Amino acid sequence: MIPRIVFLIAHVGFSGMLAVSYPPKYRSAVLAFGITQGIIEHYADVFPSIAAAGPWLIPVAIGMLGMHYYYAAKIMDKVKVYTGLFFYFLVLFVSKGMEWGFPKDTAAEQIEALTDEDYVLKHACLHIALVAVLGPTCMPFIMGKSVKKI
């Protein structure tokens, strides 16, 4: 079984990728959200009292993702940006629809899923797929291009 700390590190890295596209004054909040989501999602059994917030975080995360693509569209070829957005949502819909590692709808289901090796492996694949589709729209920001124009 993949240790849950690996997933928390993945959430920190993923939120860092997302944060680079945001204006500097919002980056800490984006990182804090990613850490919070990682704890709620992967430590639901340790912190069951806050695990119920997990399903509420998904729409917030999707909204934050929308802002990432908004900022990316300001400095990148829009075809690349919208292609990335399309594939990001494709990954989300397929993983949710096929029960392929998408976070569960309730805290109790998420706590149970964390003990299922198949779910954990599929969830790791979901993390990898999300990083793969987000990465191309993060690179200009990571390379320091046009960040000041935002």
PDB file of C-alpha atoms in Angstrom:
ATOM      1  CA  MET A   1       0.000   0.000   0.000  1.00  0.00           C
ATOM      2  CA  ILE A   2       1.269   3.457  -0.870  1.00  0.00           C
ATOM      3  CA  PRO A   3       1.982   5.430   2.324  1.00  0.00           C
ATOM      4  CA  ARG A   4      -0.464   8.289   2.818  1.00  0.00           C
ATOM      5  CA  ILE A   5       2.379  10.765   3.336  1.00  0.00           C
ATOM      6  CA  VAL A   6       3.198  10.264  -0.366  1.00  0.00           C
ATOM      7  CA  PHE A   7      -0.263  11.558  -1.223  1.00  0.00           C
ATOM      8  CA  LEU A   8       0.090  14.521   1.114  1.00  0.00           C
ATOM      9  CA  ILE A   9       3.394  15.385  -0.565  1.00  0.00           C
ATOM     10  CA  ALA A  10       1.632  15.021  -3.927  1.00  0.00           C
ATOM     11  CA  HIS A  11      -1.051  17.477  -2.796  1.00  0.00           C
ATOM     12  CA  VAL A  12       1.605  19.952  -1.700  1.00  0.00           C
ATOM     13  CA  GLY A  13       3.409  19.588  -5.047  1.00  0.00           C
ATOM     14  CA  PHE A  14       0.207  19.803  -7.047  1.00  0.00           C
ATOM     15  CA  SER A  15      -0.974  22.895  -5.186  1.00  0.00           C
ATOM     16  CA  GLY A  16       2.488  24.384  -5.729  1.00  0.00           C
ATOM     17  CA  MET A  17       2.094  23.780  -9.463  1.00  0.00           C
ATOM     18  CA  LEU A  18      -1.290  25.451  -9.338  1.00  0.00           C
ATOM     19  CA  ALA A  19      -0.081  28.326  -7.143  1.00  0.00           C
ATOM     20  CA  VAL A  20       2.647  29.479  -9.539  1.00  0.00           C
ATOM     21  CA  SER A  21       0.008  30.723 -11.950  1.00  0.00           C
ATOM     22  CA  TYR A  22      -1.703  32.859  -9.302  1.00  0.00           C
ATOM     23  CA  PRO A  23      -0.660  36.388  -8.399  1.00  0.00           C
ATOM     24  CA  PRO A  24       1.878  36.226  -5.534  1.00  0.00           C
ATOM     25  CA  LYS A  25      -0.573  37.491  -2.900  1.00  0.00           C
ATOM     26  CA  TYR A  26      -2.769  34.383  -3.399  1.00  0.00           C
ATOM     27  CA  ARG A  27      -0.088  31.701  -3.580  1.00  0.00           C
ATOM     28  CA  SER A  28       0.055  30.961   0.153  1.00  0.00           C
ATOM     29  CA  ALA A  29      -3.709  30.471   0.248  1.00  0.00           C
ATOM     30  CA  VAL A  30      -3.546  28.064  -2.705  1.00  0.00           C
ATOM     31  CA  LEU A  31      -0.813  26.067  -0.970  1.00  0.00           C
ATOM     32  CA  ALA A  32      -2.769  26.046   2.305  1.00  0.00           C
ATOM     33  CA  PHE A  33      -5.843  24.787   0.479  1.00  0.00           C
ATOM     34  CA  GLY A  34      -3.844  21.978  -1.134  1.00  0.00           C
ATOM     35  CA  ILE A  35      -2.430  20.873   2.207  1.00  0.00           C
ATOM     36  CA  THR A  36      -5.872  21.019   3.813  1.00  0.00           C
ATOM     37  CA  GLN A  37      -7.420  19.017   0.995  1.00  0.00           C
ATOM     38  CA  GLY A  38      -4.628  16.442   1.223  1.00  0.00           C
ATOM     39  CA  ILE A  39      -5.133  16.000   4.956  1.00  0.00           C
ATOM     40  CA  ILE A  40      -8.910  15.722   4.683  1.00  0.00           C
ATOM     41  CA  GLU A  41      -8.746  13.356   1.717  1.00  0.00           C
ATOM     42  CA  HIS A  42      -5.936  11.060   2.876  1.00  0.00           C
ATOM     43  CA  TYR A  43      -6.220  11.254   6.667  1.00  0.00           C
ATOM     44  CA  ALA A  44     -10.009  10.991   6.853  1.00  0.00           C
ATOM     45  CA  ASP A  45      -9.728   8.114   9.312  1.00  0.00           C
ATOM     46  CA  VAL A  46      -7.355  10.079  11.556  1.00  0.00           C
ATOM     47  CA  PHE A  47      -9.467  13.260  11.493  1.00  0.00           C
ATOM     48  CA  PRO A  48     -13.026  11.997  10.967  1.00  0.00           C
ATOM     49  CA  SER A  49     -14.576  15.172  12.359  1.00  0.00           C
ATOM     50  CA  ILE A  50     -13.234  17.228   9.437  1.00  0.00           C
ATOM     51  CA  ALA A  51     -13.479  14.456   6.840  1.00  0.00           C
ATOM     52  CA  ALA A  52     -17.073  15.469   6.105  1.00  0.00           C
ATOM     53  CA  ALA A  53     -15.713  18.648   4.489  1.00  0.00           C
ATOM     54  CA  GLY A  54     -13.996  16.600   1.773  1.00  0.00           C
ATOM     55  CA  PRO A  55     -16.842  16.591  -0.777  1.00  0.00           C
ATOM     56  CA  TRP A  56     -17.217  20.372  -0.356  1.00  0.00           C
ATOM     57  CA  LEU A  57     -13.594  20.930  -1.257  1.00  0.00           C
ATOM     58  CA  ILE A  58     -13.887  19.397  -4.714  1.00  0.00           C
ATOM     59  CA  PRO A  59     -15.953  22.255  -6.239  1.00  0.00           C
ATOM     60  CA  VAL A  60     -13.586  24.765  -4.628  1.00  0.00           C
ATOM     61  CA  ALA A  61     -10.604  22.938  -6.136  1.00  0.00           C
ATOM     62  CA  ILE A  62     -12.270  22.904  -9.556  1.00  0.00           C
ATOM     63  CA  GLY A  63     -12.931  26.648  -9.252  1.00  0.00           C
ATOM     64  CA  MET A  64      -9.296  27.237  -8.342  1.00  0.00           C
ATOM     65  CA  LEU A  65      -8.319  25.162 -11.347  1.00  0.00           C
ATOM     66  CA  GLY A  66     -10.486  27.402 -13.500  1.00  0.00           C
ATOM     67  CA  MET A  67      -8.549  30.405 -12.234  1.00  0.00           C
ATOM     68  CA  HIS A  68      -5.288  28.661 -13.134  1.00  0.00           C
ATOM     69  CA  TYR A  69      -6.456  28.218 -16.711  1.00  0.00           C
ATOM     70  CA  TYR A  70      -7.701  31.814 -16.767  1.00  0.00           C
ATOM     71  CA  TYR A  71      -4.228  33.056 -15.822  1.00  0.00           C
ATOM     72  CA  ALA A  72      -2.578  30.619 -18.235  1.00  0.00           C
ATOM     73  CA  ALA A  73      -4.772  31.891 -21.080  1.00  0.00           C
ATOM     74  CA  LYS A  74      -3.391  35.375 -20.481  1.00  0.00           C
ATOM     75  CA  ILE A  75       0.160  34.323 -21.362  1.00  0.00           C
ATOM     76  CA  MET A  76      -0.122  31.159 -23.453  1.00  0.00           C
ATOM     77  CA  ASP A  77      -1.538  29.959 -26.715  1.00  0.00           C
ATOM     78  CA  LYS A  78      -5.236  29.559 -25.988  1.00  0.00           C
ATOM     79  CA  VAL A  79      -5.469  26.297 -27.939  1.00  0.00           C
ATOM     80  CA  LYS A  80      -2.946  24.715 -25.551  1.00  0.00           C
ATOM     81  CA  VAL A  81      -4.760  26.135 -22.533  1.00  0.00           C
ATOM     82  CA  TYR A  82      -8.210  24.956 -23.594  1.00  0.00           C
ATOM     83  CA  THR A  83      -6.837  21.579 -24.655  1.00  0.00           C
ATOM     84  CA  GLY A  84      -5.331  21.226 -21.185  1.00  0.00           C
ATOM     85  CA  LEU A  85      -8.610  22.238 -19.567  1.00  0.00           C
ATOM     86  CA  PHE A  86     -10.510  19.730 -21.709  1.00  0.00           C
ATOM     87  CA  PHE A  87      -8.179  16.881 -20.756  1.00  0.00           C
ATOM     88  CA  TYR A  88      -8.246  17.884 -17.100  1.00  0.00           C
ATOM     89  CA  PHE A  89     -12.026  17.601 -17.018  1.00  0.00           C
ATOM     90  CA  LEU A  90     -11.864  14.401 -19.062  1.00  0.00           C
ATOM     91  CA  VAL A  91      -9.612  12.862 -16.395  1.00  0.00           C
ATOM     92  CA  LEU A  92     -11.982  14.034 -13.642  1.00  0.00           C
ATOM     93  CA  PHE A  93     -15.127  12.737 -15.358  1.00  0.00           C
ATOM     94  CA  VAL A  94     -13.603   9.395 -16.313  1.00  0.00           C
ATOM     95  CA  SER A  95     -12.152   8.818 -12.847  1.00  0.00           C
ATOM     96  CA  LYS A  96     -15.443   9.739 -11.170  1.00  0.00           C
ATOM     97  CA  GLY A  97     -17.650   7.864 -13.623  1.00  0.00           C
ATOM     98  CA  MET A  98     -15.520   4.726 -13.684  1.00  0.00           C
ATOM     99  CA  GLU A  99     -14.836   4.752  -9.922  1.00  0.00           C
ATOM    100  CA  TRP A 100     -11.156   5.081 -10.767  1.00  0.00           C
ATOM    101  CA  GLY A 101      -9.655   6.605  -7.648  1.00  0.00           C
ATOM    102  CA  PHE A 102     -11.810   9.722  -7.409  1.00  0.00           C
ATOM    103  CA  PRO A 103     -12.406  10.834  -3.789  1.00  0.00           C
ATOM    104  CA  LYS A 104     -15.559   9.328  -2.343  1.00  0.00           C
ATOM    105  CA  ASP A 105     -18.800  11.201  -1.756  1.00  0.00           C
ATOM    106  CA  THR A 106     -18.975  10.781   2.017  1.00  0.00           C
ATOM    107  CA  ALA A 107     -16.471  10.709   4.838  1.00  0.00           C
ATOM    108  CA  ALA A 108     -17.432   7.127   5.732  1.00  0.00           C
ATOM    109  CA  GLU A 109     -16.874   5.959   2.140  1.00  0.00           C
ATOM    110  CA  GLN A 110     -13.548   7.794   1.973  1.00  0.00           C
ATOM    111  CA  ILE A 111     -12.377   6.246   5.257  1.00  0.00           C
ATOM    112  CA  GLU A 112     -13.266   2.782   3.924  1.00  0.00           C
ATOM    113  CA  ALA A 113     -11.600   3.490   0.561  1.00  0.00           C
ATOM    114  CA  LEU A 114      -8.325   4.376   2.272  1.00  0.00           C
ATOM    115  CA  THR A 115      -8.029   0.731   3.376  1.00  0.00           C
ATOM    116  CA  ASP A 116      -8.602  -0.625  -0.150  1.00  0.00           C
ATOM    117  CA  GLU A 117      -5.307  -1.176  -1.982  1.00  0.00           C
ATOM    118  CA  ASP A 118      -7.041  -1.099  -5.371  1.00  0.00           C
ATOM    119  CA  TYR A 119      -8.585   2.312  -4.633  1.00  0.00           C
ATOM    120  CA  VAL A 120      -5.286   3.680  -3.319  1.00  0.00           C
ATOM    121  CA  LEU A 121      -3.415   2.549  -6.445  1.00  0.00           C
ATOM    122  CA  LYS A 122      -6.082   3.999  -8.730  1.00  0.00           C
ATOM    123  CA  HIS A 123      -6.020   7.217  -6.727  1.00  0.00           C
ATOM    124  CA  ALA A 124      -2.256   7.409  -7.207  1.00  0.00           C
ATOM    125  CA  CYS A 125      -2.808   7.017 -10.961  1.00  0.00           C
ATOM    126  CA  LEU A 126      -5.387   9.826 -10.776  1.00  0.00           C
ATOM    127  CA  HIS A 127      -2.801  12.096  -9.120  1.00  0.00           C
ATOM    128  CA  ILE A 128      -0.267  11.262 -11.837  1.00  0.00           C
ATOM    129  CA  ALA A 129      -2.804  11.924 -14.606  1.00  0.00           C
ATOM    130  CA  LEU A 130      -3.811  15.269 -13.085  1.00  0.00           C
ATOM    131  CA  VAL A 131      -0.188  16.379 -12.823  1.00  0.00           C
ATOM    132  CA  ALA A 132       0.408  15.298 -16.422  1.00  0.00           C
ATOM    133  CA  VAL A 133      -2.462  17.379 -17.792  1.00  0.00           C
ATOM    134  CA  LEU A 134      -1.780  20.402 -15.578  1.00  0.00           C
ATOM    135  CA  GLY A 135       1.982  20.439 -16.145  1.00  0.00           C
ATOM    136  CA  PRO A 136       2.100  21.979 -19.621  1.00  0.00           C
ATOM    137  CA  THR A 137       0.123  25.028 -18.504  1.00  0.00           C
ATOM    138  CA  CYS A 138       2.347  25.443 -15.438  1.00  0.00           C
ATOM    139  CA  MET A 139       5.677  25.436 -17.226  1.00  0.00           C
ATOM    140  CA  PRO A 140       5.606  29.047 -18.475  1.00  0.00           C
ATOM    141  CA  PHE A 141       4.948  30.209 -14.911  1.00  0.00           C
ATOM    142  CA  ILE A 142       7.624  27.928 -13.464  1.00  0.00           C
ATOM    143  CA  MET A 143      10.093  29.262 -16.042  1.00  0.00           C
ATOM    144  CA  GLY A 144       9.198  32.807 -14.939  1.00  0.00           C
ATOM    145  CA  LYS A 145       7.621  33.918 -18.214  1.00  0.00           C
ATOM    146  CA  SER A 146       5.126  36.770 -18.115  1.00  0.00           C
ATOM    147  CA  VAL A 147       4.178  36.305 -14.476  1.00  0.00           C
ATOM    148  CA  LYS A 148       4.424  40.062 -13.909  1.00  0.00           C
ATOM    149  CA  LYS A 149       1.814  40.757 -16.610  1.00  0.00           C
ATOM    150  CA  ILE A 150      -0.922  39.211 -14.512  1.00  0.00           C
TER     151      ILE A 150
END
